[in-house]
Short mmCIF file of N, CA and C in Angstrom, two decimals:
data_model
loop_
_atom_site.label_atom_id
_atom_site.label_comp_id
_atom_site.label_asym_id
_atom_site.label_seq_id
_atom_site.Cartn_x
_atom_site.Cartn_y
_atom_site.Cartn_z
N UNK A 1 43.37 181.95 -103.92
CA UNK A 1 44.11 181.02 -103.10
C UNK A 1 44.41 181.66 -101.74
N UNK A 2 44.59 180.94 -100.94
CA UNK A 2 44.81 181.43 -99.23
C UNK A 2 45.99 180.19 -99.14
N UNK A 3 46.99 181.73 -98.01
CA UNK A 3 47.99 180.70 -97.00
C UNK A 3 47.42 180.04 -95.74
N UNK A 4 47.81 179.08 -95.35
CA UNK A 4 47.83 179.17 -93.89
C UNK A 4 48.94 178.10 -93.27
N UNK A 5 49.14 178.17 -92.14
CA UNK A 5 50.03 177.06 -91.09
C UNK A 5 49.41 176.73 -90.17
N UNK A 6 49.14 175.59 -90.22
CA UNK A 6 48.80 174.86 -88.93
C UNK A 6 49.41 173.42 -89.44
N UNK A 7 49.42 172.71 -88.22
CA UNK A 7 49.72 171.79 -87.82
C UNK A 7 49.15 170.88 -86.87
N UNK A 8 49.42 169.54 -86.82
CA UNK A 8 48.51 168.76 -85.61
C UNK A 8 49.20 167.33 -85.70
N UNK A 9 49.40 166.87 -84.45
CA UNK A 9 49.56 165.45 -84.23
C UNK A 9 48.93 164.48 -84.18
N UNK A 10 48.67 163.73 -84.58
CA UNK A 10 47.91 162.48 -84.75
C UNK A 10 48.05 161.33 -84.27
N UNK A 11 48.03 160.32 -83.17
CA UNK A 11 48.52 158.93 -82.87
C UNK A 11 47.79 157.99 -83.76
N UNK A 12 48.43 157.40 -84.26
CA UNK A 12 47.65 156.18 -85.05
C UNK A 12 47.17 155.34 -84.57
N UNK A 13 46.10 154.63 -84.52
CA UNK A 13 46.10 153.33 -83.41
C UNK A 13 46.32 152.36 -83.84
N UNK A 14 46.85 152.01 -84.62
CA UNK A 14 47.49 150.30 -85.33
C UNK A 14 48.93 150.41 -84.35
N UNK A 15 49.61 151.30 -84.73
CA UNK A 15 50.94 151.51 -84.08
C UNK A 15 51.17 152.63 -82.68
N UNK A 16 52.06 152.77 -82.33
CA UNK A 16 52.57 154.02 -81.69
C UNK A 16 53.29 154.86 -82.08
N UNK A 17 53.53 154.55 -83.80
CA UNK A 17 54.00 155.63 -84.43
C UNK A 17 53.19 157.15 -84.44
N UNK A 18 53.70 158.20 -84.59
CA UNK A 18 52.99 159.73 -85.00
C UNK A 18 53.11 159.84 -86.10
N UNK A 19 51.69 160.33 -87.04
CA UNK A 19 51.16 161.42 -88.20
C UNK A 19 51.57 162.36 -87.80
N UNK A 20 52.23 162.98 -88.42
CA UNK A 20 52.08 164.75 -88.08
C UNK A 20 51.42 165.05 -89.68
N UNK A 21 50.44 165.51 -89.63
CA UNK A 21 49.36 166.43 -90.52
C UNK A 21 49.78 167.55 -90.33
N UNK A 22 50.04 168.11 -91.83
CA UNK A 22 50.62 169.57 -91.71
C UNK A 22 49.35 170.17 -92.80
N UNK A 23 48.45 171.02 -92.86
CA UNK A 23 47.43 171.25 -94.14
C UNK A 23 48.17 172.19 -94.65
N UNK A 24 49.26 172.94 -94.40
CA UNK A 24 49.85 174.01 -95.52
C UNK A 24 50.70 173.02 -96.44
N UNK A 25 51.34 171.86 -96.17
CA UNK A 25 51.93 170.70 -97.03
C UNK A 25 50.89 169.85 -97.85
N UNK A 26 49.70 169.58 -96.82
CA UNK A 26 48.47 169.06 -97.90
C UNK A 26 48.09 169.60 -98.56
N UNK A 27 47.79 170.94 -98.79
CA UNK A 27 47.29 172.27 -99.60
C UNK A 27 48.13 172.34 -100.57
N UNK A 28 49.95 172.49 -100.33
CA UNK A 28 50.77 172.18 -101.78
C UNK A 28 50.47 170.54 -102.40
N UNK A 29 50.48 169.55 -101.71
CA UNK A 29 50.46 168.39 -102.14
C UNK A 29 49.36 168.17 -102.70
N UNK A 30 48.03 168.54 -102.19
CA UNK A 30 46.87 168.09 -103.70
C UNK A 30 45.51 169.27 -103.58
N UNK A 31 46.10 170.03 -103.95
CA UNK A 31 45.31 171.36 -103.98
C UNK A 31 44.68 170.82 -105.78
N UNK A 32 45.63 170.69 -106.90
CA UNK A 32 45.38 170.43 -107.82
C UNK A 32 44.78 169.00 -108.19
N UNK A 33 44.83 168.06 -107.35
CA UNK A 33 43.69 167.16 -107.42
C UNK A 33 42.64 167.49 -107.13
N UNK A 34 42.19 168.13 -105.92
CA UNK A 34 40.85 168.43 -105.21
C UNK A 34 40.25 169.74 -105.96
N UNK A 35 41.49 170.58 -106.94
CA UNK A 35 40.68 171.65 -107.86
C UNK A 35 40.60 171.08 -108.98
N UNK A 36 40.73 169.71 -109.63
CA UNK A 36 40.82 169.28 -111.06
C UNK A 36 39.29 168.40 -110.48
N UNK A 37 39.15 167.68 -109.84
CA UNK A 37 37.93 166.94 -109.08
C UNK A 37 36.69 167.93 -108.94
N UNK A 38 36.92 169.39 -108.23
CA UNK A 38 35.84 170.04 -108.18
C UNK A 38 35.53 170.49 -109.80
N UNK A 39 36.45 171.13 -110.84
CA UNK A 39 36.25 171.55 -111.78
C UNK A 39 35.52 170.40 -112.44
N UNK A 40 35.78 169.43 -112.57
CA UNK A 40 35.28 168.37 -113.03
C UNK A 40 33.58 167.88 -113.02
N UNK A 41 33.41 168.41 -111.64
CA UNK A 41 31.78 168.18 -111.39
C UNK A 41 30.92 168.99 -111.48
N UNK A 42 31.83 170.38 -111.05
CA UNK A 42 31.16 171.99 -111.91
C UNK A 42 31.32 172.69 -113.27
N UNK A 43 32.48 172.26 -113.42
CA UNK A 43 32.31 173.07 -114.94
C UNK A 43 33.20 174.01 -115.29
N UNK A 44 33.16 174.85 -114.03
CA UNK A 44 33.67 176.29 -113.66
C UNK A 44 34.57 176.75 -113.01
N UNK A 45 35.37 177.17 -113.37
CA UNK A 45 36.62 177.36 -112.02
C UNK A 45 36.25 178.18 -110.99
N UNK A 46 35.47 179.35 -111.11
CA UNK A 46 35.55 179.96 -109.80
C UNK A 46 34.43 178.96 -108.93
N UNK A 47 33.70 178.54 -109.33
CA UNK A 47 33.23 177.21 -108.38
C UNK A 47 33.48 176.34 -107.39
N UNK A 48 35.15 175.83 -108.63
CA UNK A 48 35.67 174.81 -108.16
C UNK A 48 36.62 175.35 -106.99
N UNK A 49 37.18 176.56 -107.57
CA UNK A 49 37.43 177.43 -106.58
C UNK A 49 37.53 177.46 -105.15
N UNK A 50 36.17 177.69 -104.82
CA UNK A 50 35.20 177.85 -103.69
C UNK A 50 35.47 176.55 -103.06
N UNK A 51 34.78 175.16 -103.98
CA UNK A 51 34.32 174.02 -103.27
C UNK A 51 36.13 173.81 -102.80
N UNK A 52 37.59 174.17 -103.79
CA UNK A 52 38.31 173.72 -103.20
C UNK A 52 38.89 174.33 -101.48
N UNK A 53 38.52 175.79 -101.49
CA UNK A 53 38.81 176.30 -100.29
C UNK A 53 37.83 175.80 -99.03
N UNK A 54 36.57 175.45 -99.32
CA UNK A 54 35.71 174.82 -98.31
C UNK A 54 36.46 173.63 -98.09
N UNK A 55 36.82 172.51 -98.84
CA UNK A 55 37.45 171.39 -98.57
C UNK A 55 38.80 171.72 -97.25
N UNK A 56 39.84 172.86 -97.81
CA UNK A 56 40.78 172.95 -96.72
C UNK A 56 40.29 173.48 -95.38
N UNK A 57 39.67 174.23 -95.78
CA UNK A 57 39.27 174.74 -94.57
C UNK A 57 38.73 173.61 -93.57
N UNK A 58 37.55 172.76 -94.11
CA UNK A 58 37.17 171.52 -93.23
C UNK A 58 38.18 171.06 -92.73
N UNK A 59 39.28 170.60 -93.85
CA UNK A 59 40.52 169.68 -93.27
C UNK A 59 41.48 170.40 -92.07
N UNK A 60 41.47 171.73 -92.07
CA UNK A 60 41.78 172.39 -90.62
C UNK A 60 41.49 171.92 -89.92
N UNK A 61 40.12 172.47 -89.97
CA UNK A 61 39.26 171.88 -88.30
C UNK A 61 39.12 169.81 -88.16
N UNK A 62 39.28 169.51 -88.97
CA UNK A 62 39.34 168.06 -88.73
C UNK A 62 40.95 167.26 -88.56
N UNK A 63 41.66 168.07 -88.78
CA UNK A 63 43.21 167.80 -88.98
C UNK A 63 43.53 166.49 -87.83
N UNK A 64 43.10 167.20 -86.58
CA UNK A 64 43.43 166.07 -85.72
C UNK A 64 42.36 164.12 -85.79
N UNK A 65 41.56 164.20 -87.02
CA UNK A 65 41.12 163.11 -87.17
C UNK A 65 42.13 162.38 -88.38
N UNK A 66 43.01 162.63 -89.28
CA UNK A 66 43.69 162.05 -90.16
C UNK A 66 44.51 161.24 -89.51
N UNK A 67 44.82 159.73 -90.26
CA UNK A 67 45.59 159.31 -89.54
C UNK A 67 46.76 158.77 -90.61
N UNK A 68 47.17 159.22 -91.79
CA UNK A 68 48.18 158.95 -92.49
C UNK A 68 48.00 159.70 -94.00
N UNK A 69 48.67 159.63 -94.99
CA UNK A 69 49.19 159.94 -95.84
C UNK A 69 47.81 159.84 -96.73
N UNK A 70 47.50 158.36 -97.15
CA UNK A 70 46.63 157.54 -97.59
C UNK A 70 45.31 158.06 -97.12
N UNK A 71 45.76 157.86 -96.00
CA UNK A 71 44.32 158.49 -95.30
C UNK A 71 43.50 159.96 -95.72
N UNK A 72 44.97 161.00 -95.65
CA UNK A 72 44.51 162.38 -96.35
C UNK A 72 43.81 162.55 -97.43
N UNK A 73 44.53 161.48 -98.21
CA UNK A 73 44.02 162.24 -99.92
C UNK A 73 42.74 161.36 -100.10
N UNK A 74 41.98 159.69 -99.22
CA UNK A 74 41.06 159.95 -99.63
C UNK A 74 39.82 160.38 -99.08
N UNK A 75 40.26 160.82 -97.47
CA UNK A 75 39.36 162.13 -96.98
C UNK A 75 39.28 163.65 -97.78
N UNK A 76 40.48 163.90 -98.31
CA UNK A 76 39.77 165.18 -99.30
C UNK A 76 39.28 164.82 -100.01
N UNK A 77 39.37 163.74 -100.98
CA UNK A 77 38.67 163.65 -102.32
C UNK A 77 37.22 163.52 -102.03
N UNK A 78 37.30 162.35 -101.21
CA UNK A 78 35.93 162.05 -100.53
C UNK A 78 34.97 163.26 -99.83
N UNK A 79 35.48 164.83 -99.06
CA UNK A 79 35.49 165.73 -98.78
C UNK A 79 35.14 166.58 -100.18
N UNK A 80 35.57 166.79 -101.37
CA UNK A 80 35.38 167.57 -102.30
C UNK A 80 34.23 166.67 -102.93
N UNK A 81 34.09 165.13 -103.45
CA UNK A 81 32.85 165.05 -103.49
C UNK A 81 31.72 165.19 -102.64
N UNK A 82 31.81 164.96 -101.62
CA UNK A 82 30.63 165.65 -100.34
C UNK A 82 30.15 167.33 -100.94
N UNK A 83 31.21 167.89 -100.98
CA UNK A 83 31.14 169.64 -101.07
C UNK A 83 30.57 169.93 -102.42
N UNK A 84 30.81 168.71 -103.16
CA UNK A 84 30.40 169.83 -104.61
C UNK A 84 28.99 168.98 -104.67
N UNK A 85 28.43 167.45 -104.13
CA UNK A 85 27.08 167.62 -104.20
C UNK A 85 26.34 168.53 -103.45
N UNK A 86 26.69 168.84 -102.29
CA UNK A 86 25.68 169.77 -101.47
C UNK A 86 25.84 171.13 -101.89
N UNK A 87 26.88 171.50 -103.04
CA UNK A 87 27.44 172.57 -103.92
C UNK A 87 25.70 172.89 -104.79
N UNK A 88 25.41 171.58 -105.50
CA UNK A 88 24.57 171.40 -106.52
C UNK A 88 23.05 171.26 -105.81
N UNK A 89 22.92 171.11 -104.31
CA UNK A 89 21.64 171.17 -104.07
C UNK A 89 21.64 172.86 -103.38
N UNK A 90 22.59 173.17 -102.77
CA UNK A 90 22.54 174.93 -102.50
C UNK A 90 22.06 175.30 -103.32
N UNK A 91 22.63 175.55 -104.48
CA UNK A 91 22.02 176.38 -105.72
C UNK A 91 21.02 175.45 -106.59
N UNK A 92 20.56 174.45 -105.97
CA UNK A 92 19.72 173.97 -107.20
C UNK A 92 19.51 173.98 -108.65
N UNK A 93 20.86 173.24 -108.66
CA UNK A 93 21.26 173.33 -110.39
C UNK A 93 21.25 171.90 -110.15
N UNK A 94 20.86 172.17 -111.56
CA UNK A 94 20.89 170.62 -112.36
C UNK A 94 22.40 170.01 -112.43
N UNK A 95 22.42 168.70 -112.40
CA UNK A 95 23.39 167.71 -112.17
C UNK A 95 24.16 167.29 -114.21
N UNK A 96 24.20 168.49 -114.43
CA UNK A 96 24.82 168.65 -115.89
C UNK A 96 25.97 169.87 -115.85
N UNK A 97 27.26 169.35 -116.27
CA UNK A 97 28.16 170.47 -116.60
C UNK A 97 27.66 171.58 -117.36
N UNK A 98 27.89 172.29 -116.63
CA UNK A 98 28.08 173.55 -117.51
C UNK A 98 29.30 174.88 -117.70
N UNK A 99 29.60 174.85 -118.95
CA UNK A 99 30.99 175.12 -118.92
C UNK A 99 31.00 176.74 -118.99
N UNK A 100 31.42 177.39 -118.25
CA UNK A 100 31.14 178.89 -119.14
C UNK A 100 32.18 179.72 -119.15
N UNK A 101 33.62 179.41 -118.63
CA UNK A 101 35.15 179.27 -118.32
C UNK A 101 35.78 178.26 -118.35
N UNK A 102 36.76 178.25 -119.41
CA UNK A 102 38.32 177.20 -118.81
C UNK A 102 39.59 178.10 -118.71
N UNK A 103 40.10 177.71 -118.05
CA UNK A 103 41.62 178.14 -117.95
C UNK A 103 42.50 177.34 -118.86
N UNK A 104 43.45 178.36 -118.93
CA UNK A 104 44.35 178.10 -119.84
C UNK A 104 44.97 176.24 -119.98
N UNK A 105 44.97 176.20 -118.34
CA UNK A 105 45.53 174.91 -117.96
C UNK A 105 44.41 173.77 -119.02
N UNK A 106 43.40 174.01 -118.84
CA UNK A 106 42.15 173.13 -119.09
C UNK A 106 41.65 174.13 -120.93
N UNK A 107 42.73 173.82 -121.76
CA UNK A 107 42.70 174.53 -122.94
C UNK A 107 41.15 173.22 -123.10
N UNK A 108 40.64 173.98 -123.80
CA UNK A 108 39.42 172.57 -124.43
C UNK A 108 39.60 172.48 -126.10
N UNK A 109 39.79 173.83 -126.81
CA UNK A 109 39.72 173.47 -128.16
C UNK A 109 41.21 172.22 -128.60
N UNK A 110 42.24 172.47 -127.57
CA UNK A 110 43.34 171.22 -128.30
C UNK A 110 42.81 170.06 -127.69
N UNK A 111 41.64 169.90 -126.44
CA UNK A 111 42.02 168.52 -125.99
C UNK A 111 40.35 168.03 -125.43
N UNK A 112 39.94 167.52 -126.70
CA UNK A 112 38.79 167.21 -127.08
C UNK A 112 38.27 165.83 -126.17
N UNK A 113 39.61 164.91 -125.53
CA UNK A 113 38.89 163.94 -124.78
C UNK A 113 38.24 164.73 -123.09
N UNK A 114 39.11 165.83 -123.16
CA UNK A 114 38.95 166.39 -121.64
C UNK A 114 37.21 167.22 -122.20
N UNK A 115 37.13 167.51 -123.53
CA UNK A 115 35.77 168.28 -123.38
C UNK A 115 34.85 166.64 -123.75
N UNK A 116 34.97 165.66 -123.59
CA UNK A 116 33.97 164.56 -124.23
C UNK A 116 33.57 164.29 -122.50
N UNK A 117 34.66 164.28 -121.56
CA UNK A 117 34.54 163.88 -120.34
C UNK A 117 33.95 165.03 -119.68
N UNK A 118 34.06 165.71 -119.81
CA UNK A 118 33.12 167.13 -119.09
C UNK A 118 31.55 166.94 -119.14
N UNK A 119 31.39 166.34 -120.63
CA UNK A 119 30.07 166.23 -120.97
C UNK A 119 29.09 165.23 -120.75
N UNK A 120 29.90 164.41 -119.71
CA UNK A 120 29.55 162.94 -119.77
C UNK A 120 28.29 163.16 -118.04
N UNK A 121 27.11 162.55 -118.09
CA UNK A 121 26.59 162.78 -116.41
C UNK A 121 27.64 162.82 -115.76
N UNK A 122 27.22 163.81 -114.37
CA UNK A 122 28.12 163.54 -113.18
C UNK A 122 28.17 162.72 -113.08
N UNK A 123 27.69 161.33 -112.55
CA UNK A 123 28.39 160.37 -111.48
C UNK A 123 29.45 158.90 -112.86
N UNK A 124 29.53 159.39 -114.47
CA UNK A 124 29.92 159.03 -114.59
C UNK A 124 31.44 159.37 -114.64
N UNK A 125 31.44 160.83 -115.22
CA UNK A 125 32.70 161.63 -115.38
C UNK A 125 33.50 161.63 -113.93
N UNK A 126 32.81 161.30 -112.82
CA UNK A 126 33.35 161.44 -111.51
C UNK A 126 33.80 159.63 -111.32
N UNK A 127 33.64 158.85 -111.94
CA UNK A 127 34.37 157.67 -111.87
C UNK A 127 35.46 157.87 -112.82
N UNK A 128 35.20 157.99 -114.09
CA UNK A 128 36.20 158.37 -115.11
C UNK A 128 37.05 158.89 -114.35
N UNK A 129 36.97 159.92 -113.94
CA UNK A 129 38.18 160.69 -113.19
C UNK A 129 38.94 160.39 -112.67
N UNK A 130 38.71 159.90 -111.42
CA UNK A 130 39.12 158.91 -110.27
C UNK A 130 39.88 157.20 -111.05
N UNK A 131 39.16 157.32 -111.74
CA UNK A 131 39.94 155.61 -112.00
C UNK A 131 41.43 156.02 -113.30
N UNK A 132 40.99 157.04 -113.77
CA UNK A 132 41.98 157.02 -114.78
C UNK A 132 42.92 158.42 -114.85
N UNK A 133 42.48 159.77 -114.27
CA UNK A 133 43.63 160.28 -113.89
C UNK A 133 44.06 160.29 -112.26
N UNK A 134 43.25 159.75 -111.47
CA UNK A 134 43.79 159.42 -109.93
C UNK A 134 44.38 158.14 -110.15
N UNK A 135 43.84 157.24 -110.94
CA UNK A 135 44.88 155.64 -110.50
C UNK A 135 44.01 154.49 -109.43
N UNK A 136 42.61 155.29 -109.06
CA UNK A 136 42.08 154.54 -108.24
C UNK A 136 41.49 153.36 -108.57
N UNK A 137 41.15 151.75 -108.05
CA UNK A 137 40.91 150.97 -108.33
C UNK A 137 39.45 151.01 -107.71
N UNK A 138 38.38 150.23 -108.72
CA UNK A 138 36.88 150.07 -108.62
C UNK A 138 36.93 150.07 -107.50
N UNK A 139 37.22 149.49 -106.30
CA UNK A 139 37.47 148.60 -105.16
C UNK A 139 37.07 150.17 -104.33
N UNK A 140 38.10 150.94 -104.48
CA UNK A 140 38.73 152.31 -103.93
C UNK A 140 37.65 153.32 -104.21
N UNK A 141 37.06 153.43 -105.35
CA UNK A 141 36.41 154.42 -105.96
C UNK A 141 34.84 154.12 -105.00
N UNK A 142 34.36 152.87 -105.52
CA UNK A 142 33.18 152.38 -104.65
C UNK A 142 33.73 152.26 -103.14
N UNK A 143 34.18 152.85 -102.52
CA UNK A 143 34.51 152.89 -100.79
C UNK A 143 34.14 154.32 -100.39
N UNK A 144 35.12 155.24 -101.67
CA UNK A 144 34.74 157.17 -101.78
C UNK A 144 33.38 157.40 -101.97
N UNK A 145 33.09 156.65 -103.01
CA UNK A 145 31.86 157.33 -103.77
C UNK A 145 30.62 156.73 -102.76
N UNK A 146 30.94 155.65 -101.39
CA UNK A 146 29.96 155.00 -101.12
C UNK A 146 28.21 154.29 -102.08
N UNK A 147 29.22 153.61 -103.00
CA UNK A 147 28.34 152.86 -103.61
C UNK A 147 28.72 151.61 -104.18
N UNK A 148 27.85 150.23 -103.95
CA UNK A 148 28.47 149.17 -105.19
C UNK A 148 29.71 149.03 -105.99
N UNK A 149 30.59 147.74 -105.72
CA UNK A 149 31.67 147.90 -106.74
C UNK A 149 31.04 148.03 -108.25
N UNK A 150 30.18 146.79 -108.79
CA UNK A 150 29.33 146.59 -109.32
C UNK A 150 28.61 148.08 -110.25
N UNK A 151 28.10 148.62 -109.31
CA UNK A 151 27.85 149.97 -109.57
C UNK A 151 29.13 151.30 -110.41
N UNK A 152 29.95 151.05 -109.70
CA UNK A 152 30.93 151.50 -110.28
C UNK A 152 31.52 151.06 -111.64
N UNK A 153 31.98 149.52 -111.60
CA UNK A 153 32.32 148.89 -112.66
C UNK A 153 31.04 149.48 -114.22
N UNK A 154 29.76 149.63 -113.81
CA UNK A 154 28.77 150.10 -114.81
C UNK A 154 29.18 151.08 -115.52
N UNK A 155 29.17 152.49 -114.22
CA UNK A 155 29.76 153.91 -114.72
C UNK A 155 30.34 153.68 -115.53
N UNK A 156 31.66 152.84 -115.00
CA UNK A 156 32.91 152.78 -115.95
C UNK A 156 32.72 152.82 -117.50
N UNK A 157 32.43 151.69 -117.18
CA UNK A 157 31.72 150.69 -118.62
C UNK A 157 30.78 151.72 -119.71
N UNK A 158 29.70 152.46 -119.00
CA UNK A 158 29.18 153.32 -119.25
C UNK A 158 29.59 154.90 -120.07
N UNK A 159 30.41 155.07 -118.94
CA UNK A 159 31.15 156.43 -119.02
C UNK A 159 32.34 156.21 -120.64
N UNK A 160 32.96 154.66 -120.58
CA UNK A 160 33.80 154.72 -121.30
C UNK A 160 32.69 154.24 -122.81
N UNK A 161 31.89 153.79 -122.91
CA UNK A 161 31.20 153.51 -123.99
C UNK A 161 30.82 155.22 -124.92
N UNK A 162 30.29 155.72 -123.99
CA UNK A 162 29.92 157.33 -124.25
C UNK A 162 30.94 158.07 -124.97
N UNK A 163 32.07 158.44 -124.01
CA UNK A 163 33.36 158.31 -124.47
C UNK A 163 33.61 158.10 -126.25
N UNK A 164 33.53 156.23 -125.96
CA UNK A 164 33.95 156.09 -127.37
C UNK A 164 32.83 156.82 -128.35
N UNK A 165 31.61 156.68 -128.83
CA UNK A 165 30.64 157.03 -129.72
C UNK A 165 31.10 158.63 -129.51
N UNK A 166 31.11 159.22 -128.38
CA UNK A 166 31.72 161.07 -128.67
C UNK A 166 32.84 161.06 -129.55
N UNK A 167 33.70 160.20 -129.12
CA UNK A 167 34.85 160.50 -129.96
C UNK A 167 35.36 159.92 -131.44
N UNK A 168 34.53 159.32 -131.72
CA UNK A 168 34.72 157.86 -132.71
C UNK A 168 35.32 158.92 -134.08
N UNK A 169 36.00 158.86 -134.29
CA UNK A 169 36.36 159.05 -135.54
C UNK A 169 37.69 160.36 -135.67
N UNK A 170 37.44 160.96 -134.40
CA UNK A 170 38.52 161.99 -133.91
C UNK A 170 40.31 161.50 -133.47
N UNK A 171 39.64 160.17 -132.55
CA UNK A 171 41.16 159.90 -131.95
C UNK A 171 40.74 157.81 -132.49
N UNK A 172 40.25 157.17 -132.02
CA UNK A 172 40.12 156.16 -132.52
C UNK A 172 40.01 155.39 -134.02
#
């Protein structure tokens, strides 16, 4: 983990109100979304690691483009998925979790839906994610993920069908 302080002003243009973007307050405020999001698409923490410190760091140098609250969290998220696909064509790995560390936080032997979702393709486990521990609506998710609501609604559908047959008989 790294400190830093900076700061930047922002004019909004709907209003003449001021953003003030602070990234050492965004960094406490969703460091653990944007490292539960990267872990999510890698596997690995020191990975996610990485992809999460590339994310702040961008948001430094872009600080003076944010223009609200709303705005932040879904430029990082949107920012950490950017980082962890071009994560997966750097190293030319295949688009399959692979787990070879969890942290304590991310126990897997007590919590068998978090290892069913690990295992699921990327682009479905990366809707899963987003719709059900972010809160995001299809609407929202297909705007981040730049694709089809339609498309999304599938994943879903998809991701949660998988889901059930992994788990059928464990928790259902």
């Amino acid at each position: 983990m790294f400190i830093f302080f900076t700061s930047v002003l922002a004019e909004e243009t709907a209003n003449d109100s001021i953003y003030k973007a602070d990234a050492a307050a965004a960094f406490n405020k969703y460091c653990d979304t944007v490292f539960r999001l990267a872990f999510l698409r890698t596997g690995n923490t020191a990975d996610a690691d990485d992809i999460m410190s590339d994310v702040f760091l961008r948001l430094i140098k872009n600080l003076h483009k944010i223009k609200g609250e709303a705005h932040l969290k879904a430029w990082l998220i949107r920012a950490t998925i950017n980082r962890s696909n071009s994560f997966f064509k750097q190293r030319k790995r295949i688009n399959q979790v692979r787990i070879t560390e969890v942290d304590a936080v991310y126990e897997m032997e007590d919590n068998s839906v978090l290892s069913a979702v690990l295992n699921l393709p990327l682009h479905q486990k990366t809707v899963i994610y987003m719709h059900y521990f972010e809160g995001y609506s299809v609407e929202d998710i297909a705007t981040l993920c730049g694709v089809a609501t339609g498309t999304v609604k599938s994943r879903l559908a998809r991701g949660r069908e998988a889901l059930k047959s992994t788990l059928k008989g464990e928790i259902f």
